Amino acid sequence: MSRASNVHPVNPRSLRAAAARLRRGELVAFPTETVYGLGANALNVRAVAKVFAAKGRPAGNPIIVHVSDRKMLRRVVRNVPPSATKLIARYWPGPLTLILPKNSLVPSLVTAGLDTVAVRMPEGSARELIRLAGVPVAAPSANRSGRPSPTTAGHVVQDLPRVFVLDGGPAAHGLESTVVAFDPPRILRHGAITEEDLGEFLRKGIRTGARARRTGKRRAASRPRGERPAESPGTKYRHYAPSRPLILFRRKSPLFAYAEAHPDALVLCPGWLAPFFAASRVVPLGDSIEEVARNVFAALRTRLRGTELLVLAVPRRGLGRAVMDRLERAATRIV
Ligand code: TXA
Ligand code: MG
């Protein structure tokens, strides 16, 4: 496939060009270790407005501000509580987003009127891009609102064909960052860093996984587990809609029965399940939960022919919690 003229492999030259665009108030889609982001100068309201317009994003859904260093962090927040300082020391740069008191420099458009701002320091070329731009970069995932997050430059082009895209290959984690609020420290969105990883930092906080398990199925059907909708505005919107209806099966036998009765449905399969189905209807997810996490958004975008997507629940531990959150939100039906 020939590369679209607006897609540029990451190299020192394309990074400089992208940084100049950000400084001019234009949009740049760029790879991060989690998913691709659609970036704009976070301190420029008109630039940020372009992000909302390009994505069709509801104005009530605030955007993560990406920084390249702690000095830039101090430009966007009023203060950093000690519990956040510990997390920063341990996990930045990396796939962890912190909800902190916002500074008056940050336009309220970025935070959807909240007095907090979500901040993250990404790794690698994303961090280098922000450093070169010299401004904090507001960036949601680079998909049209309501679609699965993009994990390749090709996914970005599917949703936003005209945007300038830096191509850094497939995203390393494939799931968005974990979002943590204070105080007490608590997870608002499960992501690439697991609740188990964060264990000691959350000890005095709220274990969202345990809360979610107690509230059971009814809640899962109406809204995602493990998130507190009042605090995490993104979760009230329909999300991750796949290319066609998706049915999430909690157990194996109903999946097999349904798949047999519906031979035109595709099956999103972890490696161990694939041998049970004809190869032509299998969308492979990989063997380990890390691979499943990396492949799940691409699978939701599959272009194979098939009437529906069928997927089996994964165990709700480690990365499985974040994967299940995405699948539950993508699902048309959970059985
Ligand atoms: O990995 C990621 O986090 C990617 C990459 C590009 O960094 N970004 C991403 O952004 O996933 P987005 O917009 O798709 O998701 C941001 C989430 C939303 O659920 C949003 O509601 C929440 O963070 N959020 C942003 N600001 C917030 C705030 N001040 N308080 C609570 N939640 C906030
Ligand atoms: Mg998103």
CSV table of C-alpha atoms and ligand atoms in Angstrom, one decimal:
chain,number,residue,atom,x,y,z
A,1,MET,CA,0.0,0.0,0.0
A,2,SER,CA,1.4,3.4,-0.9
A,3,ARG,CA,1.9,5.8,1.9
A,4,ALA,CA,-0.4,8.8,2.0
A,5,SER,CA,1.4,12.1,1.5
A,6,ASN,CA,0.3,13.3,4.9
A,7,VAL,CA,1.9,10.4,6.7
A,8,HIS,CA,5.6,10.8,7.7
A,9,PRO,CA,7.9,8.3,9.3
A,10,VAL,CA,9.3,9.5,12.6
A,11,ASN,CA,12.8,10.9,12.1
A,12,PRO,CA,14.5,14.1,13.3
A,13,ARG,CA,13.3,16.0,10.3
A,14,SER,CA,9.6,15.0,10.5
A,15,LEU,CA,9.7,15.6,14.2
A,16,ARG,CA,11.0,19.2,13.7
A,17,ALA,CA,8.3,19.8,11.0
A,18,ALA,CA,5.6,18.5,13.3
A,19,ALA,CA,6.9,20.6,16.2
A,20,ALA,CA,6.7,23.7,14.0
A,21,ARG,CA,3.1,22.8,13.1
A,22,LEU,CA,2.2,22.5,16.8
A,23,ARG,CA,3.7,25.9,17.5
A,24,ARG,CA,1.7,27.4,14.6
A,25,GLY,CA,-1.5,26.2,16.1
A,26,GLU,CA,-2.0,23.3,13.7
A,27,LEU,CA,-2.8,19.6,14.5
A,28,VAL,CA,-0.4,16.7,14.5
A,29,ALA,CA,-1.2,13.1,15.0
A,30,PHE,CA,1.7,11.3,16.6
A,31,PRO,CA,2.6,7.8,18.0
A,32,THR,CA,2.8,7.3,21.8
A,33,GLU,CA,3.6,4.1,23.7
A,34,THR,CA,-0.1,3.7,24.3
A,35,VAL,CA,-2.1,4.7,21.2
A,36,TYR,CA,-1.8,7.5,18.6
A,37,GLY,CA,-2.7,11.0,19.8
A,38,LEU,CA,-4.2,14.0,18.0
A,39,GLY,CA,-2.1,16.9,19.3
A,40,ALA,CA,-2.5,20.7,19.5
A,41,ASN,CA,-0.8,23.4,21.5
A,42,ALA,CA,-2.6,23.1,24.9
A,43,LEU,CA,-2.2,26.8,25.6
A,44,ASN,CA,-3.8,27.9,22.4
A,45,VAL,CA,-7.7,27.8,22.5
A,46,ARG,CA,-8.1,28.0,18.8
A,47,ALA,CA,-5.7,25.1,18.2
A,48,VAL,CA,-7.5,23.0,20.9
A,49,ALA,CA,-10.9,23.8,19.3
A,50,LYS,CA,-9.6,22.2,16.1
A,51,VAL,CA,-9.0,18.9,18.0
A,52,PHE,CA,-12.6,18.9,19.2
A,53,ALA,CA,-13.8,19.7,15.6
A,54,ALA,CA,-11.6,17.1,13.9
A,55,LYS,CA,-12.7,14.3,16.2
A,56,GLY,CA,-16.3,15.4,16.6
A,57,ARG,CA,-15.6,15.2,20.3
A,58,PRO,CA,-18.3,16.4,22.8
A,59,ALA,CA,-17.2,19.6,24.5
A,60,GLY,CA,-17.9,18.0,27.9
A,61,ASN,CA,-15.1,15.5,27.5
A,62,PRO,CA,-11.7,17.0,28.7
A,63,ILE,CA,-8.4,16.3,27.0
A,64,ILE,CA,-5.0,15.0,28.4
A,65,VAL,CA,-2.2,17.5,28.4
A,66,HIS,CA,1.2,16.0,27.5
A,67,VAL,CA,4.4,17.4,28.9
A,68,SER,CA,8.1,16.7,28.2
A,69,ASP,CA,9.5,17.5,31.6
A,70,ARG,CA,8.7,18.6,35.1
A,71,LYS,CA,9.3,22.2,34.3
A,72,MET,CA,6.5,22.0,31.7
A,73,LEU,CA,4.3,20.2,34.2
A,74,ARG,CA,4.7,23.2,36.6
A,75,ARG,CA,3.4,25.5,33.8
A,76,VAL,CA,0.0,23.7,33.7
A,77,VAL,CA,-0.7,22.7,37.3
A,78,ARG,CA,-1.1,24.7,40.6
A,79,ASN,CA,0.5,22.0,42.8
A,80,VAL,CA,1.5,18.4,42.9
A,81,PRO,CA,0.4,16.4,46.0
A,82,PRO,CA,3.1,14.2,47.5
A,83,SER,CA,1.3,11.0,46.4
A,84,ALA,CA,1.4,12.3,42.8
A,85,THR,CA,5.1,13.1,43.2
A,86,LYS,CA,5.8,9.5,44.1
A,87,LEU,CA,3.9,8.2,41.0
A,88,ILE,CA,5.8,10.6,38.8
A,89,ALA,CA,9.1,9.5,40.1
A,90,ARG,CA,8.2,5.8,39.5
A,91,TYR,CA,6.2,5.9,36.2
A,92,TRP,CA,7.1,9.0,34.1
A,93,PRO,CA,7.8,9.1,31.3
A,94,GLY,CA,5.2,6.4,30.7
A,95,PRO,CA,1.5,5.4,30.3
A,96,LEU,CA,0.2,7.1,33.5
A,97,THR,CA,-2.1,10.1,33.5
A,98,LEU,CA,-2.6,12.2,36.6
A,99,ILE,CA,-5.5,14.4,37.5
A,100,LEU,CA,-4.1,17.5,39.1
A,101,PRO,CA,-5.3,21.1,40.0
A,102,LYS,CA,-5.2,23.2,36.9
A,103,ASN,CA,-3.3,26.4,36.4
A,104,SER,CA,-5.0,29.4,35.0
A,105,LEU,CA,-2.8,29.2,31.8
A,106,VAL,CA,-4.7,26.1,30.7
A,107,PRO,CA,-7.8,27.1,28.7
A,108,SER,CA,-11.0,25.8,30.2
A,109,LEU,CA,-11.8,24.3,26.8
A,110,VAL,CA,-9.0,21.7,27.5
A,111,THR,CA,-10.5,20.7,30.8
A,112,ALA,CA,-14.2,21.0,29.9
A,113,GLY,CA,-14.6,23.6,32.6
A,114,LEU,CA,-13.1,21.4,35.4
A,115,ASP,CA,-10.6,22.9,37.8
A,116,THR,CA,-8.4,19.9,37.3
A,117,VAL,CA,-6.2,19.0,34.3
A,118,ALA,CA,-5.2,15.5,33.2
A,119,VAL,CA,-1.4,15.4,32.6
A,120,ARG,CA,1.0,12.8,31.2
A,121,MET,CA,4.6,12.6,30.2
A,122,PRO,CA,4.9,10.1,27.3
A,123,GLU,CA,8.0,8.2,26.3
A,124,GLY,CA,10.2,8.2,23.2
A,125,SER,CA,9.4,10.2,20.1
A,126,ALA,CA,6.2,11.7,21.6
A,127,ARG,CA,8.3,13.2,24.4
A,128,GLU,CA,10.9,14.5,21.9
A,129,LEU,CA,8.1,16.1,19.8
A,130,ILE,CA,6.8,18.0,22.8
A,131,ARG,CA,10.3,19.0,23.8
A,132,LEU,CA,10.9,20.4,20.3
A,133,ALA,CA,7.5,22.2,20.2
A,134,GLY,CA,8.3,23.8,23.6
A,135,VAL,CA,4.7,23.9,24.5
A,136,PRO,CA,2.4,21.4,26.4
A,137,VAL,CA,0.4,19.3,23.9
A,138,ALA,CA,-3.3,18.6,24.4
A,139,ALA,CA,-3.9,15.2,22.8
A,140,PRO,CA,-6.8,12.8,22.9
A,141,SER,CA,-6.6,9.5,21.0
A,142,ALA,CA,-6.5,10.3,17.3
A,143,ASN,CA,-9.8,8.6,16.3
A,144,ARG,CA,-13.1,10.0,15.4
A,145,SER,CA,-15.1,10.3,18.6
A,146,GLY,CA,-16.7,7.0,19.5
A,147,ARG,CA,-14.4,4.8,17.4
A,148,PRO,CA,-11.7,2.5,18.6
A,149,SER,CA,-8.4,4.2,19.6
A,150,PRO,CA,-5.8,4.1,16.8
A,151,THR,CA,-2.7,1.9,17.3
A,152,THR,CA,-1.2,2.5,13.8
A,153,ALA,CA,-0.8,5.4,11.5
A,154,GLY,CA,-3.2,3.6,9.1
A,155,HIS,CA,-6.0,3.7,11.7
A,156,VAL,CA,-5.5,7.4,12.1
A,157,VAL,CA,-5.8,7.9,8.3
A,158,GLN,CA,-9.0,5.8,8.3
A,159,ASP,CA,-10.6,8.3,10.7
A,160,LEU,CA,-8.9,11.6,10.0
A,161,PRO,CA,-7.7,11.3,6.3
A,162,ARG,CA,-6.4,14.9,6.1
A,163,VAL,CA,-4.4,15.3,9.3
A,164,PHE,CA,-0.6,15.4,9.4
A,165,VAL,CA,0.5,12.0,10.9
A,166,LEU,CA,3.8,10.9,12.3
A,167,ASP,CA,4.2,7.2,11.7
A,168,GLY,CA,6.1,5.3,14.5
A,169,GLY,CA,4.8,1.8,13.7
A,170,PRO,CA,2.3,-0.1,15.9
A,171,ALA,CA,1.9,1.3,19.4
A,172,ALA,CA,3.8,-0.7,22.1
A,173,HIS,CA,1.0,-1.1,24.7
A,174,GLY,CA,-2.0,-0.7,22.4
A,175,LEU,CA,-4.3,0.5,25.3
A,176,GLU,CA,-4.6,4.0,26.6
A,177,SER,CA,-2.8,5.3,29.8
A,178,THR,CA,-4.1,4.5,33.2
A,179,VAL,CA,-5.8,7.6,34.7
A,180,VAL,CA,-5.3,8.3,38.4
A,181,ALA,CA,-7.0,11.0,40.5
A,182,PHE,CA,-6.0,12.3,44.1
A,183,ASP,CA,-6.5,12.4,47.1
A,184,PRO,CA,-6.8,9.5,48.0
A,185,PRO,CA,-5.1,8.1,44.9
A,186,ARG,CA,-7.6,6.2,42.8
A,187,ILE,CA,-8.0,4.8,39.3
A,188,LEU,CA,-10.5,6.6,37.1
A,189,ARG,CA,-9.6,4.6,33.9
A,190,HIS,CA,-7.8,1.3,33.8
A,191,GLY,CA,-5.0,1.2,31.2
A,192,ALA,CA,-1.5,0.2,30.3
A,193,ILE,CA,-0.3,0.3,33.9
A,194,THR,CA,-2.3,-2.2,36.0
A,195,GLU,CA,-4.0,-1.9,39.4
A,196,GLU,CA,-1.6,-4.5,40.6
A,197,ASP,CA,1.4,-2.4,39.5
A,198,LEU,CA,0.0,0.6,41.3
A,199,GLY,CA,-0.9,-1.5,44.4
A,200,GLU,CA,1.4,0.1,46.9
A,201,PHE,CA,0.6,3.7,45.7
A,202,LEU,CA,-3.2,3.0,46.0
A,203,ARG,CA,-3.0,1.3,49.4
A,204,LYS,CA,-4.9,4.1,51.2
A,205,GLY,CA,-7.0,4.8,48.1
A,206,ILE,CA,-10.0,3.2,46.5
A,207,ARG,CA,-9.5,-0.1,44.8
A,208,THR,CA,-11.8,0.3,41.8
A,209,GLY,CA,-11.6,-3.3,40.8
A,210,ALA,CA,-13.0,-4.5,44.1
A,211,ARG,CA,-15.8,-1.9,44.0
A,212,ALA,CA,-16.7,-3.0,40.5
A,213,ARG,CA,-16.8,-6.7,41.4
A,214,ARG,CA,-19.2,-6.0,44.3
A,215,THR,CA,-21.7,-4.1,42.1
A,216,GLY,CA,-21.9,-7.0,39.6
A,217,LYS,CA,-23.5,-7.5,36.2
A,218,ARG,CA,-26.2,-4.8,36.2
A,219,ARG,CA,-23.6,-2.1,36.3
A,220,ALA,CA,-21.5,-3.7,33.6
A,221,ALA,CA,-24.4,-3.6,31.3
A,222,SER,CA,-25.1,0.1,31.8
A,223,ARG,CA,-21.6,1.5,32.1
A,224,PRO,CA,-18.0,0.4,32.3
A,225,ARG,CA,-16.7,-1.2,35.4
A,226,GLY,CA,-14.0,0.3,37.4
A,227,GLU,CA,-14.7,3.9,36.5
A,228,ARG,CA,-16.5,6.6,38.5
A,229,PRO,CA,-18.6,8.4,36.0
A,230,ALA,CA,-19.0,11.6,38.0
A,231,GLU,CA,-15.3,12.0,38.0
A,232,SER,CA,-14.3,10.7,34.7
A,233,PRO,CA,-16.3,12.5,32.1
A,234,GLY,CA,-15.0,10.5,29.1
A,235,THR,CA,-16.9,7.4,30.4
A,236,LYS,CA,-20.4,8.8,29.8
A,237,TYR,CA,-19.9,8.7,26.1
A,238,ARG,CA,-20.4,5.7,23.8
A,239,HIS,CA,-16.9,4.5,23.0
A,240,TYR,CA,-14.9,2.1,20.9
A,241,ALA,CA,-17.7,1.3,18.5
A,242,PRO,CA,-16.4,-1.5,16.2
A,243,SER,CA,-17.0,-1.8,12.5
A,244,ARG,CA,-20.1,-3.9,13.1
A,245,PRO,CA,-22.1,-5.3,16.1
A,246,LEU,CA,-19.9,-6.9,18.7
A,247,ILE,CA,-21.2,-9.6,21.1
A,248,LEU,CA,-19.2,-10.2,24.3
A,249,PHE,CA,-19.6,-13.7,25.8
A,250,ARG,CA,-18.8,-14.2,29.4
A,251,ARG,CA,-18.6,-18.0,28.9
A,252,LYS,CA,-17.2,-20.3,26.2
A,253,SER,CA,-20.1,-22.6,25.5
A,254,PRO,CA,-22.6,-19.9,24.4
A,255,LEU,CA,-19.9,-18.4,22.2
A,256,PHE,CA,-19.4,-21.8,20.5
A,257,ALA,CA,-23.2,-22.3,20.1
A,258,TYR,CA,-23.7,-18.8,18.6
A,259,ALA,CA,-20.7,-19.1,16.3
A,260,GLU,CA,-22.0,-22.5,15.0
A,261,ALA,CA,-25.5,-21.0,14.3
A,262,HIS,CA,-24.0,-17.9,12.7
A,263,PRO,CA,-21.2,-19.0,10.3
A,264,ASP,CA,-20.8,-15.5,8.9
A,265,ALA,CA,-19.8,-14.0,12.2
A,266,LEU,CA,-16.1,-13.3,12.9
A,267,VAL,CA,-14.5,-14.5,16.1
A,268,LEU,CA,-11.9,-12.4,17.9
A,269,CYS,CA,-9.6,-15.1,19.2
A,270,PRO,CA,-6.8,-15.4,21.6
A,271,GLY,CA,-4.3,-18.0,20.4
A,272,TRP,CA,-5.7,-21.0,22.4
A,273,LEU,CA,-9.2,-20.5,21.0
A,274,ALA,CA,-8.3,-20.1,17.3
A,275,PRO,CA,-7.9,-23.8,16.5
A,276,PHE,CA,-11.7,-24.3,17.2
A,277,PHE,CA,-12.7,-22.1,14.3
A,278,ALA,CA,-12.2,-22.0,10.5
A,279,ALA,CA,-9.1,-19.8,9.9
A,280,SER,CA,-11.2,-17.6,7.5
A,281,ARG,CA,-13.4,-16.3,10.3
A,282,VAL,CA,-10.7,-15.8,13.0
A,283,VAL,CA,-9.4,-12.4,13.9
A,284,PRO,CA,-6.3,-13.3,15.9
A,285,LEU,CA,-5.7,-11.4,19.2
A,286,GLY,CA,-2.4,-13.2,20.2
A,287,ASP,CA,-1.4,-15.5,23.0
A,288,SER,CA,-0.5,-13.4,26.1
A,289,ILE,CA,-2.8,-10.7,27.7
A,290,GLU,CA,-0.1,-8.2,26.6
A,291,GLU,CA,-0.6,-9.3,23.0
A,292,VAL,CA,-4.4,-9.2,23.3
A,293,ALA,CA,-4.1,-5.6,24.8
A,294,ARG,CA,-1.9,-4.6,21.8
A,295,ASN,CA,-4.2,-6.1,19.2
A,296,VAL,CA,-7.7,-5.5,20.5
A,297,PHE,CA,-8.3,-2.1,18.9
A,298,ALA,CA,-7.0,-3.2,15.5
A,299,ALA,CA,-9.3,-6.3,15.8
A,300,LEU,CA,-12.3,-4.0,16.4
A,301,ARG,CA,-11.4,-2.3,13.2
A,302,THR,CA,-11.0,-5.5,11.2
A,303,ARG,CA,-11.9,-5.2,7.5
A,304,LEU,CA,-12.5,-9.0,7.1
A,305,ARG,CA,-16.0,-9.8,5.8
A,306,GLY,CA,-18.4,-10.9,8.5
A,307,THR,CA,-21.8,-10.0,9.9
A,308,GLU,CA,-20.8,-9.6,13.6
A,309,LEU,CA,-17.8,-9.8,15.9
A,310,LEU,CA,-17.9,-12.4,18.7
A,311,VAL,CA,-15.4,-12.2,21.5
A,312,LEU,CA,-14.9,-14.1,24.8
A,313,ALA,CA,-14.3,-12.3,28.0
A,314,VAL,CA,-10.8,-12.3,29.4
A,315,PRO,CA,-10.0,-12.8,33.1
A,316,ARG,CA,-10.4,-9.5,34.9
A,317,ARG,CA,-7.0,-9.2,36.4
A,318,GLY,CA,-3.8,-7.3,35.4
A,319,LEU,CA,-4.2,-5.9,31.9
A,320,GLY,CA,-7.4,-8.0,31.6
A,321,ARG,CA,-9.2,-5.3,33.5
A,322,ALA,CA,-8.4,-2.6,31.0
A,323,VAL,CA,-9.1,-5.0,28.1
A,324,MET,CA,-12.5,-5.9,29.6
A,325,ASP,CA,-13.4,-2.2,30.1
A,326,ARG,CA,-12.8,-1.6,26.4
A,327,LEU,CA,-14.7,-4.7,25.3
A,328,GLU,CA,-17.7,-3.9,27.5
A,329,ARG,CA,-17.8,-0.4,26.1
A,330,ALA,CA,-17.4,-1.6,22.5
A,331,ALA,CA,-20.1,-4.3,23.0
A,332,THR,CA,-23.5,-4.0,21.5
A,333,ARG,CA,-24.6,-6.9,23.7
A,334,ILE,CA,-23.1,-8.8,26.6
A,335,VAL,CA,-24.3,-12.4,27.2
B,1,TXA,O1,-2.8,6.9,26.5
B,1,TXA,C1,-3.6,7.9,26.5
B,1,TXA,O2,-4.1,8.4,27.5
B,1,TXA,C2,-3.9,8.6,25.1
B,1,TXA,C3,-2.6,9.1,24.5
B,1,TXA,C4,-2.8,9.9,23.3
B,1,TXA,O3,-1.9,9.9,25.5
B,1,TXA,N1,-4.9,9.6,25.2
B,1,TXA,C5,-6.2,9.3,25.5
B,1,TXA,O4,-7.0,10.5,25.5
B,1,TXA,O5,-6.6,8.2,25.7
B,1,TXA,P1,-8.6,10.4,25.5
B,1,TXA,O6,-9.0,11.8,25.3
B,1,TXA,O7,-9.0,9.4,24.5
B,1,TXA,O8,-9.0,10.0,27.0
B,1,TXA,C6,-8.7,10.8,28.1
B,1,TXA,C7,-9.5,10.4,29.2
B,1,TXA,C8,-11.0,10.7,29.0
B,1,TXA,O9,-11.8,9.6,29.5
B,1,TXA,C9,-11.3,12.0,29.7
B,1,TXA,O10,-12.6,12.1,30.1
B,1,TXA,C10,-10.3,11.8,30.9
B,1,TXA,O11,-9.2,11.2,30.4
B,1,TXA,N2,-10.0,13.2,31.5
B,1,TXA,C11,-9.3,14.2,30.9
B,1,TXA,N3,-9.2,15.2,31.7
B,1,TXA,C12,-9.8,14.9,32.9
B,1,TXA,C13,-10.0,15.5,34.1
B,1,TXA,N4,-9.6,16.8,34.3
B,1,TXA,N5,-10.7,14.8,35.1
B,1,TXA,C14,-11.1,13.6,34.9
B,1,TXA,N6,-10.9,12.9,33.7
B,1,TXA,C15,-10.3,13.5,32.7
B,2,MG,MG,-10.1,8.3,23.3
